[in-house]
Tab-separated table of C-alpha atoms in Angstrom:
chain	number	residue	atom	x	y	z
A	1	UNK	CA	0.000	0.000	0.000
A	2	UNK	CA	1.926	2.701	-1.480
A	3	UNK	CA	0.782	6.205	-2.148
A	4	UNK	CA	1.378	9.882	-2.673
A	5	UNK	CA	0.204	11.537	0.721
A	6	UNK	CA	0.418	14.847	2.830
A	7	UNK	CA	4.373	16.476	2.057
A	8	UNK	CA	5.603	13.866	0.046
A	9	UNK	CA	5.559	10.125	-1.453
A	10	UNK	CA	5.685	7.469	0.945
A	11	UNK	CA	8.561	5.096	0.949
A	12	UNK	CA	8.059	1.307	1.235
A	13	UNK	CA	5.764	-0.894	3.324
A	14	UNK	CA	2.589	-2.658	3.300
A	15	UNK	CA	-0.611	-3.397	4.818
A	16	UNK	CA	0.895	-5.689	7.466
A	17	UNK	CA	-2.481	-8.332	7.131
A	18	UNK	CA	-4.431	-7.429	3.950
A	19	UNK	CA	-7.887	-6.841	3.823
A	20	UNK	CA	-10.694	-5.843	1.894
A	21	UNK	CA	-10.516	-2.397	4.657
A	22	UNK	CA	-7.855	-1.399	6.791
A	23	UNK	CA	-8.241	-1.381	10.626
A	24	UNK	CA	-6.204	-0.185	12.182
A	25	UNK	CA	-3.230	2.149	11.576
A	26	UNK	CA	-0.907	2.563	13.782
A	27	UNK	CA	1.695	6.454	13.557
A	28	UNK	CA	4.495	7.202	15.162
A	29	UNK	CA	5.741	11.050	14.561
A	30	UNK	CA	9.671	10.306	13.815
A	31	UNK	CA	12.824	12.751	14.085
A	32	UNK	CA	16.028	11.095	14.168
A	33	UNK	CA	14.985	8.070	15.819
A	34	UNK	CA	17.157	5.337	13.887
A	35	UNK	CA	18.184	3.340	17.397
A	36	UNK	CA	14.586	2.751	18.103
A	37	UNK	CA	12.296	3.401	15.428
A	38	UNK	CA	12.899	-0.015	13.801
A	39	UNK	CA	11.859	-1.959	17.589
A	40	UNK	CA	8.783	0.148	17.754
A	41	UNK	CA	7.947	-0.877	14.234
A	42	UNK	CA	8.442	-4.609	14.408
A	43	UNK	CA	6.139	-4.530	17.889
A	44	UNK	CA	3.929	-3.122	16.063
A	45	UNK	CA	3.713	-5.253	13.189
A	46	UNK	CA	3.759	-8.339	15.283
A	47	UNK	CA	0.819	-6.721	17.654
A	48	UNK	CA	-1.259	-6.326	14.320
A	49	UNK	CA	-0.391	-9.950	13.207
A	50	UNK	CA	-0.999	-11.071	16.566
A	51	UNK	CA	-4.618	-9.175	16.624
A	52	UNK	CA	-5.621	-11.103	13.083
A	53	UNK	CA	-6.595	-7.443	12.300
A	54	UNK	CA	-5.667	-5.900	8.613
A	55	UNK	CA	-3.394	-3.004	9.833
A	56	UNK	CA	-0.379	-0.425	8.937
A	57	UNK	CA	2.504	1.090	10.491
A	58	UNK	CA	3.146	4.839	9.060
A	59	UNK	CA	6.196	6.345	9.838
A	60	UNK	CA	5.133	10.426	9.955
A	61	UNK	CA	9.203	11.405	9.531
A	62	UNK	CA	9.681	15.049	10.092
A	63	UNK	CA	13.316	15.467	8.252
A	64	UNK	CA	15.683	12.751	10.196
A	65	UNK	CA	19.321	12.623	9.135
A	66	UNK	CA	20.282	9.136	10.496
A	67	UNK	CA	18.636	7.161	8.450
A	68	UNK	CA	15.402	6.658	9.877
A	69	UNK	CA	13.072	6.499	6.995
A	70	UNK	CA	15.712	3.420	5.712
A	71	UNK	CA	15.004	1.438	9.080
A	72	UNK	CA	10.942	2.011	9.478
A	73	UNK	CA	10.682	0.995	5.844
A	74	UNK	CA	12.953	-2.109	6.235
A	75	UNK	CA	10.742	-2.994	9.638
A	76	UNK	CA	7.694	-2.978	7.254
A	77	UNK	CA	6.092	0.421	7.710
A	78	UNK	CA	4.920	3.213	5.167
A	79	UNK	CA	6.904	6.228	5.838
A	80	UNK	CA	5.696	9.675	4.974
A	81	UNK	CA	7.809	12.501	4.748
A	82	UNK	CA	6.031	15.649	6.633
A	83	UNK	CA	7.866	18.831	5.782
A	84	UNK	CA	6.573	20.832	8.506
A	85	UNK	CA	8.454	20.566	11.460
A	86	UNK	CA	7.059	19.991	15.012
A	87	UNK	CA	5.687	17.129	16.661
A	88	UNK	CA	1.824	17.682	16.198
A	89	UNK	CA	2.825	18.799	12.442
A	90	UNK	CA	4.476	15.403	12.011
A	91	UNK	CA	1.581	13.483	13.415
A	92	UNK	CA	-1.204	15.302	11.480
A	93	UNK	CA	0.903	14.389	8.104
A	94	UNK	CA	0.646	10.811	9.083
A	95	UNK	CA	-2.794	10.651	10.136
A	96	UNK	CA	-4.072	12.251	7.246
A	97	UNK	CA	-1.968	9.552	5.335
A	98	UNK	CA	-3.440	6.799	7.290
A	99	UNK	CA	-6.793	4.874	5.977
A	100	UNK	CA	-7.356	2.655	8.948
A	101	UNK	CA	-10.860	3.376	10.883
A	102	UNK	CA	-8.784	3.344	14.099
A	103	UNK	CA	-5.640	4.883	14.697
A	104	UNK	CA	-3.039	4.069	17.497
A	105	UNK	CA	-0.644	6.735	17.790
A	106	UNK	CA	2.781	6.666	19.756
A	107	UNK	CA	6.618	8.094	20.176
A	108	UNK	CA	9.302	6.293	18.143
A	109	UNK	CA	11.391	6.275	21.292
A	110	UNK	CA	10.752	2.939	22.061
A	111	UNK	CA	9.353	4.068	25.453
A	112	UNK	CA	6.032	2.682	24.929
A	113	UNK	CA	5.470	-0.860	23.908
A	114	UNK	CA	3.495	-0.925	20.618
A	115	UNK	CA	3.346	-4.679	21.121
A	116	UNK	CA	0.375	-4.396	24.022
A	117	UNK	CA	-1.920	-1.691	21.511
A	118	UNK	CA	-4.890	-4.563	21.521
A	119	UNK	CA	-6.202	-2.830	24.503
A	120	UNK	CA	-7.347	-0.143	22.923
A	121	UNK	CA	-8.729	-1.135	19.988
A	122	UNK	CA	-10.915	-3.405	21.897
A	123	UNK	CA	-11.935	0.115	23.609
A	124	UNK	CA	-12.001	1.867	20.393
A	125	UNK	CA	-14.326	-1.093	19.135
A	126	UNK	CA	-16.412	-0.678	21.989
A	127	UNK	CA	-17.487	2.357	21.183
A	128	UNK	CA	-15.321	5.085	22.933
A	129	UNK	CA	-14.323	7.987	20.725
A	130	UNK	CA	-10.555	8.598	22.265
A	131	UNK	CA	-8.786	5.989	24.226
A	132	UNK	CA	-5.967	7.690	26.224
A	133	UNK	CA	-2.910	5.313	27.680
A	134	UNK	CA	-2.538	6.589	31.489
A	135	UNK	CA	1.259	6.192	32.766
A	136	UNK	CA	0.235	6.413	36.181
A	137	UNK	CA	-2.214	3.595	36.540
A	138	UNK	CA	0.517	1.315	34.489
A	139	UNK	CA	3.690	2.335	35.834
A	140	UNK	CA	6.257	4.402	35.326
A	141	UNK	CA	9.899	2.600	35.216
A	142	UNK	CA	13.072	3.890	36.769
A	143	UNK	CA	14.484	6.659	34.665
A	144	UNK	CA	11.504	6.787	32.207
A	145	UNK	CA	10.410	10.343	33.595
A	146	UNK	CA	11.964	13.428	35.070
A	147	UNK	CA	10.899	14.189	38.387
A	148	UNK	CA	9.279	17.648	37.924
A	149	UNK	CA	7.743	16.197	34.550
A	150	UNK	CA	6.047	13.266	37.043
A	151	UNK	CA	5.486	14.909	40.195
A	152	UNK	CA	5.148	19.012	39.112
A	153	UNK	CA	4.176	19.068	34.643
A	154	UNK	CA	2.156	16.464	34.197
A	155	UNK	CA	-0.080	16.588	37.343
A	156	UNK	CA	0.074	20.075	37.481
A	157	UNK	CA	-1.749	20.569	33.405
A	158	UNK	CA	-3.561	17.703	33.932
A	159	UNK	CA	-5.322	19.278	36.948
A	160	UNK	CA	-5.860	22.403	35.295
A	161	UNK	CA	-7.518	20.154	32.030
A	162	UNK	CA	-9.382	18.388	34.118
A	163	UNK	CA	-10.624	22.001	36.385
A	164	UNK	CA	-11.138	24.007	32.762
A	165	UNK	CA	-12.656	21.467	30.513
A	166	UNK	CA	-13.870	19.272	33.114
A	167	UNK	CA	-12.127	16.191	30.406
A	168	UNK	CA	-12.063	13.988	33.399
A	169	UNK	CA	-8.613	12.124	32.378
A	170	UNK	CA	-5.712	11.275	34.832
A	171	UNK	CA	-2.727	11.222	32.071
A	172	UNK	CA	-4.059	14.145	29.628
A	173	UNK	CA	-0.371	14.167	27.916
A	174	UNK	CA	0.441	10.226	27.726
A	175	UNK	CA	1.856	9.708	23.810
A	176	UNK	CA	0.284	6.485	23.621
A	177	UNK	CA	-3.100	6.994	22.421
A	178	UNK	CA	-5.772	5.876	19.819
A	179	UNK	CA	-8.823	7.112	18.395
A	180	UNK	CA	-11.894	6.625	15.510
A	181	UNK	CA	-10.465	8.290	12.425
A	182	UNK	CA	-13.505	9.980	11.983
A	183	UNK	CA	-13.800	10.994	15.593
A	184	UNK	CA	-10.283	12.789	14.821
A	185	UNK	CA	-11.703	14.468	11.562
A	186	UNK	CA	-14.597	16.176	13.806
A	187	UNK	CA	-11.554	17.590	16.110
A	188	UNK	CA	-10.210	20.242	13.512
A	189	UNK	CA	-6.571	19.384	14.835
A	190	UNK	CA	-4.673	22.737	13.903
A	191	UNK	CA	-1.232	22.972	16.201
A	192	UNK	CA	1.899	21.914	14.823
A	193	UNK	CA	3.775	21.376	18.332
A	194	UNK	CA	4.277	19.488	21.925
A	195	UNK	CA	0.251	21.246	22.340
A	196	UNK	CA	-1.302	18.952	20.070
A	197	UNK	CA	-1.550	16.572	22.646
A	198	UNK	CA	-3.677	18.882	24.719
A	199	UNK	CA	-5.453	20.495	21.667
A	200	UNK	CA	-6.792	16.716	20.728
A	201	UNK	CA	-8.053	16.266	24.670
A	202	UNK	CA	-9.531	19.702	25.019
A	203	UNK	CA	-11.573	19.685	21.645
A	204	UNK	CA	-12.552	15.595	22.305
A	205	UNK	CA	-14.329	17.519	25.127
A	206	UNK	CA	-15.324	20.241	24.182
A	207	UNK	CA	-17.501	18.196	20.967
A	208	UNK	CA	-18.473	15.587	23.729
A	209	UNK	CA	-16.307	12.574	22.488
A	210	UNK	CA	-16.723	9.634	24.502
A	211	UNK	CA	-13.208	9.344	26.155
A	212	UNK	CA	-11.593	6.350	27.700
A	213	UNK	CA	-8.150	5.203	29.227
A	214	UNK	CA	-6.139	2.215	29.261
A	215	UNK	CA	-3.418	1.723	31.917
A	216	UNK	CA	0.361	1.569	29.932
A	217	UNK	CA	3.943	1.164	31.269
A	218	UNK	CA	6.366	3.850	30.586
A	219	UNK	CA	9.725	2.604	29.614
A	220	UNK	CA	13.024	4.359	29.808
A	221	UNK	CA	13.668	5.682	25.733
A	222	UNK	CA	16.115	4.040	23.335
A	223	UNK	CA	17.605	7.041	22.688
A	224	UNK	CA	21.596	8.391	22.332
A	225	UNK	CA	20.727	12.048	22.640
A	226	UNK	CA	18.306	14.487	24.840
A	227	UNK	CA	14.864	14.429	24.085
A	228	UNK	CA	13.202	16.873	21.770
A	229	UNK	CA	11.133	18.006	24.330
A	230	UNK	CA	11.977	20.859	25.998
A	231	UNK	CA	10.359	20.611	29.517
A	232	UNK	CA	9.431	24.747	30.308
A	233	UNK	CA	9.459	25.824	26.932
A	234	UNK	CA	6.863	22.949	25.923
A	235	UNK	CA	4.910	23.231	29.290
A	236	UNK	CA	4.067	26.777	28.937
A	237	UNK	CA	2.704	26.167	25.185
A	238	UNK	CA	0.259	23.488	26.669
A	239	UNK	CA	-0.645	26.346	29.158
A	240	UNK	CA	-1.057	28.829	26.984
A	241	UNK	CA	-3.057	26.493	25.016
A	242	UNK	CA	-5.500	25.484	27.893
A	243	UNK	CA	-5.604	29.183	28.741
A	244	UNK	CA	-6.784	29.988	25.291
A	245	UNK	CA	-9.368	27.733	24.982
A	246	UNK	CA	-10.894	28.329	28.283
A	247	UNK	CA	-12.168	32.378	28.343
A	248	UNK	CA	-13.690	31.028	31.709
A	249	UNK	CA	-10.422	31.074	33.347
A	250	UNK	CA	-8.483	33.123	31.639
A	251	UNK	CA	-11.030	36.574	31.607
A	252	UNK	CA	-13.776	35.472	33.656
A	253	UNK	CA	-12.931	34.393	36.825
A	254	UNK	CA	-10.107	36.932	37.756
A	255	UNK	CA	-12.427	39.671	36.024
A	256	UNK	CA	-15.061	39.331	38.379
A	257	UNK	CA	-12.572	38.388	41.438
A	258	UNK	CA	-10.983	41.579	40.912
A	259	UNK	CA	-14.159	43.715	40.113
A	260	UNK	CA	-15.850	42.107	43.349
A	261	UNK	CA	-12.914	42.482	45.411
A	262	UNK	CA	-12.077	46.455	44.220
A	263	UNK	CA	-15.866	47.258	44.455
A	264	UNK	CA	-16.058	45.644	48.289
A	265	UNK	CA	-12.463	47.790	49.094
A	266	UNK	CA	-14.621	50.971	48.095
A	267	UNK	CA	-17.781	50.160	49.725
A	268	UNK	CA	-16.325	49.064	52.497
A	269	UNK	CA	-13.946	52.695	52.501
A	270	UNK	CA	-16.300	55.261	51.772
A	271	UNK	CA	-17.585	56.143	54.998
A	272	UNK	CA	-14.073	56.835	56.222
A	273	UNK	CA	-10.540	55.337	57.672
A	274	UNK	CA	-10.607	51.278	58.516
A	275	UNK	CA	-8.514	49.832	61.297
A	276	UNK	CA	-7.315	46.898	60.441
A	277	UNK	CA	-4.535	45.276	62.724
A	278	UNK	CA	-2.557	47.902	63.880
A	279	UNK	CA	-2.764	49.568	60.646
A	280	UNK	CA	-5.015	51.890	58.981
A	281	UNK	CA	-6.541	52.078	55.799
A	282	UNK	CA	-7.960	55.239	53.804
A	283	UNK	CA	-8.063	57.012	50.936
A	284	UNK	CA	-5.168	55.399	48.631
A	285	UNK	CA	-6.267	51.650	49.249
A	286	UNK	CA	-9.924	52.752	47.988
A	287	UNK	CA	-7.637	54.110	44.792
A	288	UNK	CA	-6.306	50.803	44.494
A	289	UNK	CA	-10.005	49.273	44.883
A	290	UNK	CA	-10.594	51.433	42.213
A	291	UNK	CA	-8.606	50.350	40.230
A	292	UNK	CA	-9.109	47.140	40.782
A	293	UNK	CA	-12.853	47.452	40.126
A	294	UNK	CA	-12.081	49.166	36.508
A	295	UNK	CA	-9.860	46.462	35.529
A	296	UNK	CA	-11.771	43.786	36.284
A	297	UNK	CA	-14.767	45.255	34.388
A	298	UNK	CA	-12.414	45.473	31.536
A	299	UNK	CA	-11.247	41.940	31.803
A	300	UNK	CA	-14.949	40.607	32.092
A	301	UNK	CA	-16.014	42.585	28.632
A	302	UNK	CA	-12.494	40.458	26.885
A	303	UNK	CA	-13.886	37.408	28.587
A	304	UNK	CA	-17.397	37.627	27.011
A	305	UNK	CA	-15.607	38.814	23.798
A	306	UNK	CA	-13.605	35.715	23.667
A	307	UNK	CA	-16.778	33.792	24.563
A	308	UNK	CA	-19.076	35.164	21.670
A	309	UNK	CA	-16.048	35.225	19.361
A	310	UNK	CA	-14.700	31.443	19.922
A	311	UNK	CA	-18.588	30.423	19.642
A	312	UNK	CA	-19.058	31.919	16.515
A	313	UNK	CA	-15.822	30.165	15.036
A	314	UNK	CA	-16.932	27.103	16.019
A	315	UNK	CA	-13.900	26.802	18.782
A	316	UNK	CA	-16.067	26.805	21.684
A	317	UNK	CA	-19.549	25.172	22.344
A	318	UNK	CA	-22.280	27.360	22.972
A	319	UNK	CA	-23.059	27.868	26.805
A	320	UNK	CA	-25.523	29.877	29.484
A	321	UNK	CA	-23.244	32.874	28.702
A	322	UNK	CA	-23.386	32.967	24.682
A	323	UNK	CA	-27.123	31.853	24.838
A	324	UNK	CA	-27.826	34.997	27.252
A	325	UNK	CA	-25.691	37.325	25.252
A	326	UNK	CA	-27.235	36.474	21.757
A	327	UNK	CA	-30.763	37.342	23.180
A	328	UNK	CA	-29.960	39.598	25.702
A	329	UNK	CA	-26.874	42.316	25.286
A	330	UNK	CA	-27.798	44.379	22.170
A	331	UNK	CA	-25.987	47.773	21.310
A	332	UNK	CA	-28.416	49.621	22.382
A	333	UNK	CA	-29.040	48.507	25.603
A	334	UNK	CA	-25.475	48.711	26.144
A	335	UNK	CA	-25.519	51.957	25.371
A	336	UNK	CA	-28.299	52.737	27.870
A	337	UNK	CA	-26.524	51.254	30.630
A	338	UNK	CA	-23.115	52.550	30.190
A	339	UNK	CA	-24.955	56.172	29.620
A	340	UNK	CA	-26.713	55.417	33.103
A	341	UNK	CA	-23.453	54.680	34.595
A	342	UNK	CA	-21.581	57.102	33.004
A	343	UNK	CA	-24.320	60.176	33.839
A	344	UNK	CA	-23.813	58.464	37.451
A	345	UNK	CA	-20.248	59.183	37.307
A	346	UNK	CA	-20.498	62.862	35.704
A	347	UNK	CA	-23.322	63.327	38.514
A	348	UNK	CA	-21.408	62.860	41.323
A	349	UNK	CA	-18.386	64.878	40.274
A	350	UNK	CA	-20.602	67.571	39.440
A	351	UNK	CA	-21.720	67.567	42.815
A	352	UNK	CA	-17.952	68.211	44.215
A	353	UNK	CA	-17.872	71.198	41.842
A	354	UNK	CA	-20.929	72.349	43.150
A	355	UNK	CA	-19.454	71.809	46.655
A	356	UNK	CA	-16.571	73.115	45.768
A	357	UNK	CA	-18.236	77.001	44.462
A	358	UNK	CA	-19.474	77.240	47.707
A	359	UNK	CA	-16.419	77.351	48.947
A	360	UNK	CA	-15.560	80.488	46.660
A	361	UNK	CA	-13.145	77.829	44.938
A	362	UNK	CA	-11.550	77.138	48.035
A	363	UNK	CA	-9.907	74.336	49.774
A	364	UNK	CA	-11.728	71.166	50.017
A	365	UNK	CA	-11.273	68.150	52.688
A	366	UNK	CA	-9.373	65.671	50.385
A	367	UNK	CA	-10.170	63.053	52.475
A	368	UNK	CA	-13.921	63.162	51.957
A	369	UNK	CA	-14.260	64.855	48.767
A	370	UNK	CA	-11.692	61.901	47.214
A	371	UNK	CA	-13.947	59.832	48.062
A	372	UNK	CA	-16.696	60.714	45.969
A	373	UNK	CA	-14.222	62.071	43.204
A	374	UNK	CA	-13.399	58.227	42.893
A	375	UNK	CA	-16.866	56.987	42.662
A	376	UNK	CA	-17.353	59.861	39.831
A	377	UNK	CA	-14.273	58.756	37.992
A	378	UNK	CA	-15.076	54.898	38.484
A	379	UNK	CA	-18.652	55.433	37.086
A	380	UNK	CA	-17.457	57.455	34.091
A	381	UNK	CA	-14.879	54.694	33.325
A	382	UNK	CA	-17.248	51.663	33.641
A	383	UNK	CA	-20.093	53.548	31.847
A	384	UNK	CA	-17.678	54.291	28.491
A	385	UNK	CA	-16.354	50.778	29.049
A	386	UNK	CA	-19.594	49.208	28.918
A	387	UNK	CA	-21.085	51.366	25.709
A	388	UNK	CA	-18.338	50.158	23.685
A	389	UNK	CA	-17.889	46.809	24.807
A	390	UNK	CA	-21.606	46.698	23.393
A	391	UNK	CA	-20.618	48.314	20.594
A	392	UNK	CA	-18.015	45.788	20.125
A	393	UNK	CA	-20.242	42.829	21.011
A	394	UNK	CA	-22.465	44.053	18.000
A	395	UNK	CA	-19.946	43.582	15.762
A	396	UNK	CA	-19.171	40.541	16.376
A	397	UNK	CA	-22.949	39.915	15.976
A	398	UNK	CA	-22.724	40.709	12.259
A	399	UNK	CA	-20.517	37.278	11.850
A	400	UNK	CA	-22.028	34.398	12.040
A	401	UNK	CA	-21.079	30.894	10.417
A	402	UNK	CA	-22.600	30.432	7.285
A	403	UNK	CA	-25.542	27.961	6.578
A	404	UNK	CA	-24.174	25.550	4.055
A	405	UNK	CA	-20.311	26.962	3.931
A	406	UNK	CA	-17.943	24.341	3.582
A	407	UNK	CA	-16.120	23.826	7.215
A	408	UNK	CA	-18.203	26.523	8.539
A	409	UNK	CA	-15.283	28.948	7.323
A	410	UNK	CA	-17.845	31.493	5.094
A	411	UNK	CA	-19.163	34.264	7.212
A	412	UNK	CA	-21.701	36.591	6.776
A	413	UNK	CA	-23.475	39.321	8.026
A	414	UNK	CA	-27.047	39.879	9.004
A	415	UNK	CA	-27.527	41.627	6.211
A	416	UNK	CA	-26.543	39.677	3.563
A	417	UNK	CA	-26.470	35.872	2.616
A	418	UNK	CA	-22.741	36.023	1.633
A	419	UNK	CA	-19.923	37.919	3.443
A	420	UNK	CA	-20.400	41.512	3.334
A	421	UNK	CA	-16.889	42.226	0.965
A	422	UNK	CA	-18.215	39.358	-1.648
A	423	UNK	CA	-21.353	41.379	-2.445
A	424	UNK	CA	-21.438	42.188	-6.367
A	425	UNK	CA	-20.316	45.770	-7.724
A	426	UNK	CA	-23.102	47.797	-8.259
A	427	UNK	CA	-21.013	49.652	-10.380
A	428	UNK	CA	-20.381	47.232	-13.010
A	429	UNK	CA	-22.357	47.388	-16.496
A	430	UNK	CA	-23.791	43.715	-16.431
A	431	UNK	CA	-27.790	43.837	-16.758
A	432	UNK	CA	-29.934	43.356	-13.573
């Protein structure tokens, strides 16, 4: 089974048990992995043999040097050559290549064994969506896994999976995995790094997959050089993943922490000086409360911007929050509240000028007239803030996915049927 696929032509190997319909495919993403990629290989192959299932083995190689592609091929797998470099580029070049229903992916590393893969394809067959290998319910051998990655990354992103997305899995970045081919064409896969292993959790449940796990044993790798992993660099692209695809936590939650917290600091200051353990607090920490309560406002308006937005790309599901803003926030209602708000704010610091001529223009008490001053200044902020945050939200309104588009990737705008730019000049002499 030879072909033409994804960056270039693959090289060698065969169906390892032909069939009317491949099975089962199983990838492994390889960069200069010629100590080990061969052993992974031949496990496989035997596993598939073993299984009585008609199966591949795809080599995704992403540019070795050392002769890699020469080794898979002679173990009996298809190699594809994937241009692109990066580990989730590599393994979306092989999985498009692939033409089994389920496909087992894995590191060429030789630290997982490819010979025990029956396991999940009895889950796959089953009827879950996404079988994930867990390394902590298997084992984890002696020297297989840095400390911090054991005890500090992989608990630590997990957790925060699990608390964002709710995904409900105990090993969310185990490379041993395996999933329904068309389950994976649902997922929209799109980053070409160490992140596509959290991209292909978060989406699974975020489009309600059903998700399983298997326990696996983590072996020390094969390898002769350091790993291409690069333990902080890596760990903050998963977390800036999660991050992204979670407005909840990211805008949100801190938004309204800090407008709850600033807006209780003023309250709770405005009738005068607070005692509070020796110390006392005035004036300046109802500034900071202040400004605490403005940024927070501002953070909540990016966090339902992100919401909307996401929702309308098709990123994010739809939830209480987009349902409530689609019927609910409008322009102009926006624009009624934050010109309520706003008058508030002008209100109130016309009423310190007022106090102010009758004292001839003289001195005030700063202490009491600040105050107030910051209640006007807070009101005039959140009022502007929350007129064009409407404003904003409206536009985004105008974009919506496109009934019949292909991928959902045509947009267009209330007004129109096709996107506003594509409409046809007017100008032009045709008839009609």
């Amino acid at each position: 089974m030879v072909g033409v696929v994804c960056d270039g032509s693959a090289i060698g190997g065969a169906s390892v048990i032909p069939g009317p319909e491949i099975e089962v495919s199983v990838v492994m993403p390889c960069l200069n992995e010629a100590r080990t990629v061969g052993v992974c290989v031949a496990k496989a192959v035997r596993a598939l043999r073993e299984m009585g299932v008609s199966g591949e083995v795809i080599v995704a190689d992403n540019g070795s040097t050392d002769g890699s592609q020469q080794v898979a091929a002679a173990a009996g797998a298809r190699v594809v050559p994937v241009a692109r470099r990066g580990y989730g580029a590599a393994l979306q070049g092989g999985i498009s290549a692939a033409a089994g229903r389920y496909v087992v992916m894995g590191d060429a590393d030789d630290s997982y064994d490819f010979s025990r893969i029956e396991p999940f394809v009895a889950r796959l067959r089953a009827g879950d969506e996404l079988v994930m290998g867990n390394r902590f319910r298997g084992g984890i051998q002696p020297g297989a896994m840095p400390w911090h990655h054991r005890y500090v990354g992989n608990p630590v992103l997990t957790g925060l999976l699990n608390l964002f997305f709710r995904a409900g899995v105990r090993d969310a970045h185990c490379g041993l995995r395996a999933f329904r081919r068309d389950a994976y064409a649902r997922l929209d896969l799109v980053t070409t790094g160490m992140e596509f292993a959290s991209e292909m959790v978060v989406k699974a449940t975020l489009r309600g997959l059903r998700v399983g796990e298997v326990p696996v044993v983590l072996h020390p790798d094969g390898r002769d050089r350091p790993p291409h992993l690069r333990s902080f660099r890596d760990g903050w692209r998963h977390l800036r993943f999660l991050l992204l695809f979670c407005p909840l936590w990211l805008f949100l939650v801190p938004g309204l922490a800090l407008l709850a917290a600033g807006g209780g600091l003023m309250v709770w200051l405005t009738p005068g000086p607070r005692p509070v353990g020796g110390v006392v607090l005035d004036v300046h920490t109802m500034l900071l409360g202040a400004l605490c309560a403005i940024l927070g406002h501002q953070t909540l308006w990016l966090g339902l911007y992100s919401k909307v937005f996401g929702h309308r790309l098709g990123l994010l599901p739809p939830d209480v929050l987009t349902r409530a803003v689609d019927g609910r926030v409008t322009v102009e209602r926006g624009l009624v509240l934050g010109g309520l708000v706003f008058a508030a704010g002008v209100g109130t610091n016309l009423w310190l000028v007022a106090r102010w001529w009758g004292v001839s223009l003289g001195e005030l008490d700063a202490g009491r007239t600040l105050r107030v001053a910051l209640w006007g200044l807070s009101g005039m902020v959140l009022g502007v803030q929350a007129a064009y945050g409407a404003f904003f939200l409206g536009l985004l309104d105008l974009w919506k996915p496109c009934p019949g588009a292909d991928g959902g990737s045509l947009l267009y705008s209330e007004r129109a049927a096709v996107h506003p730019f594509d409409a046809p000049d007017r100008t032009s002499d045709a008839p009609g």
